[in-house]
Phi, psi and omega in degrees: 000128180275127187268348181230117171250137176282133179237171196293327183247024172146186185270161181232122182257127182285170176288331177290324177304312183296315179300320178294315182291333175288322180291319179293324175276356180057057177237141170256111188253145178277168179298328177292327175291318175307305176302322182294322185287324169308313180294317180301311182297318177306314179303313181298323178285330173292326175288321175296316175303318185295318180293331162304339182279347183290146179270111183253018180289134179082358174273128177280125183299150179226158170257354172204148187291340184248145184290122176238124183258153174294129185255005182289164183229166167301138180273082177253141177285128185250331188254006176056181181282102181245033187306312188300323179285329173289327175292332171306322178285343185291137175301322180218133177232156175204130181059030178083017185221160174290130183257126184230161179296144176300131177246348178242130176281000000 
């Protein structure tokens, strides 16, 4: 049994297909929702068929509609070693490091 049939003016989705999709999606659809879903799926398939009619010879595939360039930069140190200046703000310092209260016995 064919679940999607091609009609002269578009695709037809069977009731079995809608039931199966509902089971896969774990949805309980009312009869009205099933009819609306069938119509929506048919329209989507019709649109895909329309897109398939386009001549794409010579068109390079792309992953994004805008050209995206790598925005990474070199990882270079700009502020250098300013430990002594940073430790001036520490409440307590010991051996060039921040001294904090002991938290583990």
